[in-house]
Each structure stands twice: as C-alpha cells, then as structure tokens.
Short mmCIF file of C-alpha atoms and ligand atoms in Angstrom, two decimals:
data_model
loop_
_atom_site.label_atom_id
_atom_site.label_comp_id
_atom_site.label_asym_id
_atom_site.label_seq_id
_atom_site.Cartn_x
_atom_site.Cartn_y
_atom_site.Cartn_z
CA UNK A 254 -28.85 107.06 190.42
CA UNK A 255 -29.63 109.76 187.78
CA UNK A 256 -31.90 109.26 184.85
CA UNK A 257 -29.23 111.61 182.02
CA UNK A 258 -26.93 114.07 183.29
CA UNK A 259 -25.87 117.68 181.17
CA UNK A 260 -22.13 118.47 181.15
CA UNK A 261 -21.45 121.69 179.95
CA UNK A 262 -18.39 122.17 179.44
CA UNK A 263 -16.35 119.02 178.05
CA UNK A 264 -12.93 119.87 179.20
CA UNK A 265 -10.05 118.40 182.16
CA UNK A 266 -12.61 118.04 184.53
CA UNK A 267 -16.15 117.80 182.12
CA UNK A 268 -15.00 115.51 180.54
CA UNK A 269 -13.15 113.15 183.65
CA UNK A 270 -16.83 113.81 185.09
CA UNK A 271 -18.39 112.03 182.48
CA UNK A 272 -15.94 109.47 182.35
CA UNK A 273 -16.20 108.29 186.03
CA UNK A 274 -19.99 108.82 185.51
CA UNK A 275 -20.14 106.41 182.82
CA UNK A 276 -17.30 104.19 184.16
CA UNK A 277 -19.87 104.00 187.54
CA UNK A 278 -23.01 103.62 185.78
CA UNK A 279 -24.53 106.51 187.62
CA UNK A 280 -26.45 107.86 185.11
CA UNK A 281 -28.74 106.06 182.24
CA UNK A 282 -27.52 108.66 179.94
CA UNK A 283 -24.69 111.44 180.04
CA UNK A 284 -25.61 114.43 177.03
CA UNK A 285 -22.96 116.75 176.69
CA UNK A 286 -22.63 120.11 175.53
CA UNK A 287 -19.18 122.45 174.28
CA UNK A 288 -18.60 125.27 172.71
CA UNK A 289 -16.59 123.85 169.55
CA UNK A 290 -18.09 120.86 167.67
CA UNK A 291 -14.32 119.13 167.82
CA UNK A 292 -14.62 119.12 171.58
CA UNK A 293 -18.30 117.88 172.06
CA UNK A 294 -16.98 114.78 169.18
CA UNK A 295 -13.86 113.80 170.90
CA UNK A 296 -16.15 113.77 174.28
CA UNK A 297 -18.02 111.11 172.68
CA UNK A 298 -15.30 108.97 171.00
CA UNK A 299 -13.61 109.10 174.44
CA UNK A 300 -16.72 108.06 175.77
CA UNK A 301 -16.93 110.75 178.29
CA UNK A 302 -20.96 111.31 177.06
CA UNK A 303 -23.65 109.23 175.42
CA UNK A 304 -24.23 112.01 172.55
CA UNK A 305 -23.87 115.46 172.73
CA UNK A 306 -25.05 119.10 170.96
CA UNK A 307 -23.99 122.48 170.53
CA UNK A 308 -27.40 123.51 171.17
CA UNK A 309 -27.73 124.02 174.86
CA UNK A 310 -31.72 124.00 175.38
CA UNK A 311 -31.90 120.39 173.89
CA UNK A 312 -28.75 119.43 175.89
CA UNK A 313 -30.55 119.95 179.13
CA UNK A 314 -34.09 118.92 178.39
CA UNK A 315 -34.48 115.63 180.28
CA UNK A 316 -31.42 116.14 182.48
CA UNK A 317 -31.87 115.72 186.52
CA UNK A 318 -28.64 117.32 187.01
CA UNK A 319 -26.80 119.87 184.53
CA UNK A 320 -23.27 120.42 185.86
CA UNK A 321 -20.95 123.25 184.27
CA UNK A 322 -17.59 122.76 183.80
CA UNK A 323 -16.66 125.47 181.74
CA UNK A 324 -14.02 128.42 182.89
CA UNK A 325 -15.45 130.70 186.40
CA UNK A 326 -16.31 133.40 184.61
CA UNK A 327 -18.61 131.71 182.10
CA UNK A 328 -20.52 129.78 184.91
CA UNK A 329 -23.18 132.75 185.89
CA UNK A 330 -24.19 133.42 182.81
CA UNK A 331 -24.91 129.92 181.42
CA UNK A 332 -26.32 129.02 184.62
CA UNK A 333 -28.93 131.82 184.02
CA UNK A 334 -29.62 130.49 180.61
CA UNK A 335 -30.05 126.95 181.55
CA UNK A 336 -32.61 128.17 184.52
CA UNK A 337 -34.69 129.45 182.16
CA UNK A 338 -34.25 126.75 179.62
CA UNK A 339 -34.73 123.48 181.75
CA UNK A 340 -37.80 122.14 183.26
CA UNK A 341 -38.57 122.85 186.73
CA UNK A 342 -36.59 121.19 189.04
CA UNK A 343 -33.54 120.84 187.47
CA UNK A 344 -30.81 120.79 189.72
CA UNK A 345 -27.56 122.58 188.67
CA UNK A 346 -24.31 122.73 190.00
CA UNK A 347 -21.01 123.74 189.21
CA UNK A 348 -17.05 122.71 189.41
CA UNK A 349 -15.82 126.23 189.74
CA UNK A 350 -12.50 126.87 191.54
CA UNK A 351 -14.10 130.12 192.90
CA UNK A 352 -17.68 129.68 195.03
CA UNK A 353 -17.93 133.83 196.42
CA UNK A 354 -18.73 135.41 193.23
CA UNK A 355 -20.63 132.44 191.75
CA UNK A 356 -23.58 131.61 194.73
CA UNK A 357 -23.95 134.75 195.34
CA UNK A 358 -25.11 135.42 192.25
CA UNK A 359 -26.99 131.95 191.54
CA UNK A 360 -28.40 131.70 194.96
CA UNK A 361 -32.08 132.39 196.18
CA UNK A 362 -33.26 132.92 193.17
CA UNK A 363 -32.04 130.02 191.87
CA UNK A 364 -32.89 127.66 194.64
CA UNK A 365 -32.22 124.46 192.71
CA UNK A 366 -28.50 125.65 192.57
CA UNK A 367 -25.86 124.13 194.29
CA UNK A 368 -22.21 124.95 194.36
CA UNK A 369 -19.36 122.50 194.56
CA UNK A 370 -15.55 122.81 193.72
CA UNK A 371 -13.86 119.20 193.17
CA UNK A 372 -10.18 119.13 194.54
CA UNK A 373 -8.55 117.38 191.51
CA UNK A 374 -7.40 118.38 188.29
CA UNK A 375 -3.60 118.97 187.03
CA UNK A 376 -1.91 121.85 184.93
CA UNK A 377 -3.28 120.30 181.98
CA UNK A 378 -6.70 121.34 180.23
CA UNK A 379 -9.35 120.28 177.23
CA UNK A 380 -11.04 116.75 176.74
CA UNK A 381 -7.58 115.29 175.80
CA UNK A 382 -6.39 115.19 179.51
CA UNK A 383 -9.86 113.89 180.79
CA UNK A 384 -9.41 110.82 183.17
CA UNK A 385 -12.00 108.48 184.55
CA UNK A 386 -10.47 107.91 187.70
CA UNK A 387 -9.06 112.09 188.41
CA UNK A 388 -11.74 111.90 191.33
CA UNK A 389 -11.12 109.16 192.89
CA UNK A 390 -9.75 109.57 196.49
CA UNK A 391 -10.07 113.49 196.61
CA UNK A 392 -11.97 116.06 198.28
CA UNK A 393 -15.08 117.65 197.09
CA UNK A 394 -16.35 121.15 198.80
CA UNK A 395 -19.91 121.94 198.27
CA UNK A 396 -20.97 125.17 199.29
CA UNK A 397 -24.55 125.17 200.23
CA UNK A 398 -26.49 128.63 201.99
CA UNK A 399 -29.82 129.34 203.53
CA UNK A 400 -31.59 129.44 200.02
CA UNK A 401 -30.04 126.07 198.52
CA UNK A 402 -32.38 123.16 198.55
CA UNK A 403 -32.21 120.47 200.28
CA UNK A 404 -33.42 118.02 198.10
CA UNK A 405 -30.98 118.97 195.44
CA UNK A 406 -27.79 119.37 198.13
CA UNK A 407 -28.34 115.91 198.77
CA UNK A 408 -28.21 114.37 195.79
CA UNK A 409 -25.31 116.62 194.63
CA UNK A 410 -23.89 115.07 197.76
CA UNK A 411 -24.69 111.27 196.47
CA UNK A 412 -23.35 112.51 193.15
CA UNK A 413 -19.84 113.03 194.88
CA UNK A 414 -19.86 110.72 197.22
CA UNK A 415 -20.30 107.92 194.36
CA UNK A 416 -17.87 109.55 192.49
CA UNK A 417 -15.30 108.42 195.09
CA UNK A 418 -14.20 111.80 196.72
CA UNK A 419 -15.07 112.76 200.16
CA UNK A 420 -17.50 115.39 200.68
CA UNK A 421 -17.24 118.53 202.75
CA UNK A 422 -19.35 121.51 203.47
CA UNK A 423 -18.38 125.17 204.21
CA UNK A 424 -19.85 128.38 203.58
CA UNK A 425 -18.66 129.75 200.10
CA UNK A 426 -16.68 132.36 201.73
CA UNK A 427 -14.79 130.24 203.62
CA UNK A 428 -13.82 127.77 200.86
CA UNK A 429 -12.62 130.83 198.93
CA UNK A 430 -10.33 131.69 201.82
CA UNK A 431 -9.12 128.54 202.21
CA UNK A 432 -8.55 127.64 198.33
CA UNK A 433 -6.62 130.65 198.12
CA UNK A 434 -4.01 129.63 200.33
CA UNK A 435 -4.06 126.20 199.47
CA UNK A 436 -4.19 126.75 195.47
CA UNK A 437 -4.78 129.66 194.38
CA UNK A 438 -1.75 131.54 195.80
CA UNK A 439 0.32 128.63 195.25
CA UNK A 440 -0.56 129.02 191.54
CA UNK A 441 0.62 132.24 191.80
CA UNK A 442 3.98 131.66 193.87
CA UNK A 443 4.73 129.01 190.06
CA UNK A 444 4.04 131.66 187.81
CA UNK A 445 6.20 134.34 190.01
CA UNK A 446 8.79 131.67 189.92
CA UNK A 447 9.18 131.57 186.36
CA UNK A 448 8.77 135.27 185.85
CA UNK A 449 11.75 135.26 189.02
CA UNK A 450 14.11 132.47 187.87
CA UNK A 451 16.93 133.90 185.76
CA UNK A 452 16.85 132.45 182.37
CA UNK A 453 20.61 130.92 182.98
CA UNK A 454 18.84 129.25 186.15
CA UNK A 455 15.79 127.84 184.22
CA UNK A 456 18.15 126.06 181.57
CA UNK A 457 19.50 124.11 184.78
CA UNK A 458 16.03 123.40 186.17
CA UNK A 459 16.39 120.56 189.03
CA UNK A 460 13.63 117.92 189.90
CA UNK A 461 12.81 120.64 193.05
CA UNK A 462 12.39 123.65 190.59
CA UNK A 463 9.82 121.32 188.06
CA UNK A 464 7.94 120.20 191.25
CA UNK A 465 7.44 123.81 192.63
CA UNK A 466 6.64 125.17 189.04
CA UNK A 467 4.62 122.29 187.91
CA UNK A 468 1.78 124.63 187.88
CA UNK A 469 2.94 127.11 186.35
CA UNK A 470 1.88 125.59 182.85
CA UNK A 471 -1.98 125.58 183.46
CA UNK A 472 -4.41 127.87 180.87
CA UNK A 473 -3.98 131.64 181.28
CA UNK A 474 -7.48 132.18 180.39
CA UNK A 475 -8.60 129.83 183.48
CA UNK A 476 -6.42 131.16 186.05
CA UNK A 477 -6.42 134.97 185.20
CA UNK A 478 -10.66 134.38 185.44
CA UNK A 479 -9.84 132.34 188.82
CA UNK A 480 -6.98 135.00 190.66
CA UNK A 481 -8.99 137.62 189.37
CA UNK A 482 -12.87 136.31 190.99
CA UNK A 483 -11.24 135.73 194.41
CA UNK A 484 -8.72 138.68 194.50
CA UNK A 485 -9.46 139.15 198.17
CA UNK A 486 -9.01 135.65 198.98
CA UNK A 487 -5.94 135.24 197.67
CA UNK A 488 -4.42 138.81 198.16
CA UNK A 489 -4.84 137.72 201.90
CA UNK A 490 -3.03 134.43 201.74
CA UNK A 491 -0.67 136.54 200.02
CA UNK A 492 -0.19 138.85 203.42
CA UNK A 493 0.53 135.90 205.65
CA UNK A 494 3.34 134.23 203.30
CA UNK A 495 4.98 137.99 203.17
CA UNK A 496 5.04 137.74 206.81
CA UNK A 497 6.78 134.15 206.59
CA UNK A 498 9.09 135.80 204.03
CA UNK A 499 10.52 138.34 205.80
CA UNK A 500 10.58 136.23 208.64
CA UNK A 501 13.07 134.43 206.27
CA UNK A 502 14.92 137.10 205.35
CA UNK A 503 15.35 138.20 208.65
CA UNK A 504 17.08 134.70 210.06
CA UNK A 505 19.60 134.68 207.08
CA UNK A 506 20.21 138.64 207.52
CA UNK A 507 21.16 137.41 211.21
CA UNK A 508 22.85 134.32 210.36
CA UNK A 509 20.78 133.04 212.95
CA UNK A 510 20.88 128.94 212.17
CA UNK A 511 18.99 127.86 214.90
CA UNK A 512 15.85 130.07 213.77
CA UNK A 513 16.10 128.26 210.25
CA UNK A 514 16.46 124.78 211.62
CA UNK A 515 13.34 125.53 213.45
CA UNK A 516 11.35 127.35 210.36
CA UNK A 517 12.45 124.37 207.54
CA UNK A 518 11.94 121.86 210.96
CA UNK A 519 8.11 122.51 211.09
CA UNK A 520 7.79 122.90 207.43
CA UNK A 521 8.87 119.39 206.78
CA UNK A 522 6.94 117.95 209.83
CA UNK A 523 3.86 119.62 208.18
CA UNK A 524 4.30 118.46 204.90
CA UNK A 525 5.40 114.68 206.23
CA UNK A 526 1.57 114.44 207.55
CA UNK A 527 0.45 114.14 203.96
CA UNK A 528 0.39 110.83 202.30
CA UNK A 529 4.03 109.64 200.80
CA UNK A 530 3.82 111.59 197.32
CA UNK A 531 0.77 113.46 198.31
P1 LIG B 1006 -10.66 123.12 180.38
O1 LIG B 1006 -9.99 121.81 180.32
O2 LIG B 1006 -10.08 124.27 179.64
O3 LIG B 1006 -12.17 122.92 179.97
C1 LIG B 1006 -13.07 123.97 179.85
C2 LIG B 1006 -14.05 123.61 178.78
O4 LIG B 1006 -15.03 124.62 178.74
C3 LIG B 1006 -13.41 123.53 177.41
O5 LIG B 1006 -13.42 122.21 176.95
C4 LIG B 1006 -14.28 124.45 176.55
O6 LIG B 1006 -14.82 123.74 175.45
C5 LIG B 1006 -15.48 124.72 177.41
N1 LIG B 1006 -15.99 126.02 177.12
C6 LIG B 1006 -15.33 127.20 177.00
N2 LIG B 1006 -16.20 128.17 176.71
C7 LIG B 1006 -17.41 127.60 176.63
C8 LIG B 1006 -18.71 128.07 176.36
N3 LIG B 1006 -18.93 129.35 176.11
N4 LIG B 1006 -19.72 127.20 176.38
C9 LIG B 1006 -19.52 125.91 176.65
N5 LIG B 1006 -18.32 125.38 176.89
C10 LIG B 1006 -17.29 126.23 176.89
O7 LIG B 1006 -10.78 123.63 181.90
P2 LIG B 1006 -10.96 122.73 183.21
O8 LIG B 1006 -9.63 122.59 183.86
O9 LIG B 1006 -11.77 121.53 182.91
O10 LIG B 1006 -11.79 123.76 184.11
C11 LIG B 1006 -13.18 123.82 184.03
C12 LIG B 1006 -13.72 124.28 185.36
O11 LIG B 1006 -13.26 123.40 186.37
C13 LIG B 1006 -13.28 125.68 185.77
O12 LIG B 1006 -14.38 126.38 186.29
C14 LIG B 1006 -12.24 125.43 186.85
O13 LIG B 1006 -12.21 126.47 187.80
C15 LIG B 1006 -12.72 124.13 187.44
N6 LIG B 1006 -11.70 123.29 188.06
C16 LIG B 1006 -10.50 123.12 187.43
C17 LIG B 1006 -9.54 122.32 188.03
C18 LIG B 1006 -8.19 122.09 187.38
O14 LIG B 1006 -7.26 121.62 188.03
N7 LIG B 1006 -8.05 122.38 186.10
C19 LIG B 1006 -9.82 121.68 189.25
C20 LIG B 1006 -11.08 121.85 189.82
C21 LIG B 1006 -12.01 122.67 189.23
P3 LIG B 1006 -14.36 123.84 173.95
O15 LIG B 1006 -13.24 122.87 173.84
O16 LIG B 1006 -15.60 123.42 173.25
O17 LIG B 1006 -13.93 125.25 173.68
#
C-alpha cells in the first residue's frame, strides 16, 4: 500500500502504529524517528519500525506518509519542519487527541495535511505499552476541510481503514466537541476523583472506584497539553454534566425516589447499548 512510512513519535500509539503496520504488511518499510535514542532502539527491537534516526530530515526522505505521534502540543511545530524538509507531496497526518488548534494551523497552507485522531489507546504511555492489535475494531475520526487534498484524504482513509478501525469524518470543530464529552471531560471527572476521594476512602478502593479512575493514571504532560488545547470543548461538556449534577442533588435533597429510578434507569439503558465490556 505504502512504499516506507515516518513515525514520529515512537510512543503508546507510534509505536502500536508501526506494529499493526508491519504486522499488515502495509508498508515496504516503516523508518522511525524519537526524541531519545532508547526510545527509537526499543521501537526497533519491538519491531514497531524497520530502522530508525534521531535525525528527522533523513527520517522522512522517501516516506509517502509521515504520521506524528508525539504529545498535541509538539505536533504544529514538527509538522512545519517536516513540510519544509520532505519532498513534495508528502502527505502528513497526525494522531492528536485535539484537531481545533492543530488544522487550523496546518491547513491551506499545508494542503498535503490531513488530520485524524484514532479512538484507542489506554492510561498507559511510551513504546513499552505499544500493541499491534490497539486498533483493531475502533473508530478513527479524520478531520478533513476545504483546503485538505483529496488525494492524500483518501489514502489516509485506506491507511485506517486497513488498519482495522472504522473511519469517520467531521469537521475538526465538531470532533473537538464531541471528544470532550466523550474523553476529555471524562479524563477530567478521574483526576477530580482522586483529588475528591478522601484518603481513608482510597485505601478501600472497590472494583467501581478503579473502573471510574482507571484514567486517572495517564501522563500529566499529555493531558495538561490535551485539556488545555480544547479548553472550550471541554469547559462546555463540563456545563451540561453540572446541569445533570444538580439535577442529582436536587432528587436526593427531595428524597424524591422515583426521579432517581428514572435518572440511574436511562443511564444504565444507555450504557447497556454498548458492547458487553465495552
Ligand atoms: P506517549 O506514549 O507518551 O508517546 C509520545 C512519544 O512522543 C514518546 O515516545 C516520545 O518519545 C515522543 N516525543 C516526545 N517529544 C518528542 C519530540 N520532541 N520529538 C519526537 N518525539 C517526541 O504518548 P501517546 O499516548 O502515544 O500519545 C501520542 C499522541 O497520540 C498524542 O498526540 C495523543 O493526543 C494521541 N493519542 C493518545 C491516545 C492515548 O490513549 N494515549 C489515544 C489517541 C491519540 P521519547 O520516548 O523519545 O521521548
């Protein structure tokens, strides 16, 4: 499908990308590129990339496709670099969590750029927690505009699609809206928990408390980058839960059962539409 491939980036999800690429045989070669030597030499000897280099001009020359997988706020400016870097025609994409802050700034006069935010990771982070088959099943958003190219959207698409996740398209806006109330905030709502959660109360922690706080141990660095870059996205999500909350407190300040039954009713009939352990 692809002649080589440039991840930049060789962490959770640069270095489960080259995995699965490899694993599929989409590409003829996958070059990889880190910031710390360690990181680009376990990539290899996990076989997540062919060979890789700390230098990131020769780690794109060749490519079809350079992909960055490196924390939000990093994207932009590497982007930038490899634009100018990589021959003409390059395509380059992205995996960031956040799509706003990133197209616009990549877009138009980057028209080879397209961005796309895989739905799949974990709490975990670096190449050690890199798994060939994180991808598989999940949801990929790719959020083209006016200026992004066709050619390249498509094969971003193919890239994706062969990766075994199901593609979808929406404005960038609109992903960041949603992703805030379907991650982000809950991100938030884990850390708040353990901030909230008396210490006597943690030391008891029940299977319920680990599954809503699960989250709670992902990298600082990435998710103070990510709340931060879609502020507005997730500081509106963050309105319509405080409206469910005082809903809340206003049933048990009335004692009023029925109301409850109904709230945790729906709740559960919402949640039961996912998959069994989804
Ligand atoms: P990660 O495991 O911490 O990996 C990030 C990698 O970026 C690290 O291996 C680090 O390499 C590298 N890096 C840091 N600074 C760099 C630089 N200046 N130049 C080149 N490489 C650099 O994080 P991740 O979870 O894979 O997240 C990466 C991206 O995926 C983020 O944009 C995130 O929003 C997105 N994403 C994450 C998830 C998730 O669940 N975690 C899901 C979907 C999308 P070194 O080891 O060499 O320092």
């Amino acid at each position: 499908m692809f002649r080589q491939v440039t991840i930049v980036g060789l962490g959770l999800i640069g270095g489960s990308l080259g995995l699965a690429i490899k694993r599929r045989r989409l590409a003829r070669c996958v070059v990889g590129y880190s910031r710390r030597t360690a990181t680009v030499r376990r990539a290899k000897a996990r076989g997540a990339i062919d060979c890789g280099t700390r230098d990131l001009a020769e780690a794109v020359r060749g490519s079809d496709v350079v992909v960055i997988a490196t924390p939000v706020g990093l994207i932009v400016p590497i982007a930038q670099v490899v634009a100018r870097v990589a021959a003409p025609g390059t395509i380059i994409t992205d995996v960031g969590s956040v799509k706003g802050a990133i197209v616009r700034q990549l877009d138009g006069a980057r028209a080879n750029f397209v961005g796309a935010h895989p739905l799949a990771g974990s709490e975990r982070n670096g190449i050690a927690a890199a798994e060939p088959r994180l991808f598989n099943g999940s949801t990929c958003i790719l959020t083209p505009t006016r200026c992004t190219n066709a050619a390249a959207l498509r094969r971003v698409r193919l890239l994706w699609q062969s990766l075994g996740t199901c593609v979808v398209m929406m404005p960038p806006a609109r992903h960041d809206a949603l992703v805030a109330a379907m991650s982000h905030l809950p991100h938030a709502l884990a850390f708040g928990l353990m901030h909230g959660t008396p210490a006597a109360a943690r030391r008891l922690a029940s299977r319920s408390f680990l599954d809503a706080t699960r989250v709670a141990a992902s990298d600082p660095r990435l998710w103070e980058e990510i709340l931060l870059m879609n502020r507005r996205g997730v500081l509106a999500a963050l309105r319509l839960l405080e409206v469910q909350l005082r809903g809340f407190q206003r049933l048990l300040a009335r004692h009023d059962a029925r109301g409850l039954h109904r709230w945790i009713h729906t709740a559960r009939r919402r949640r039961l539409t996912y998959h069994a352990g989804g």
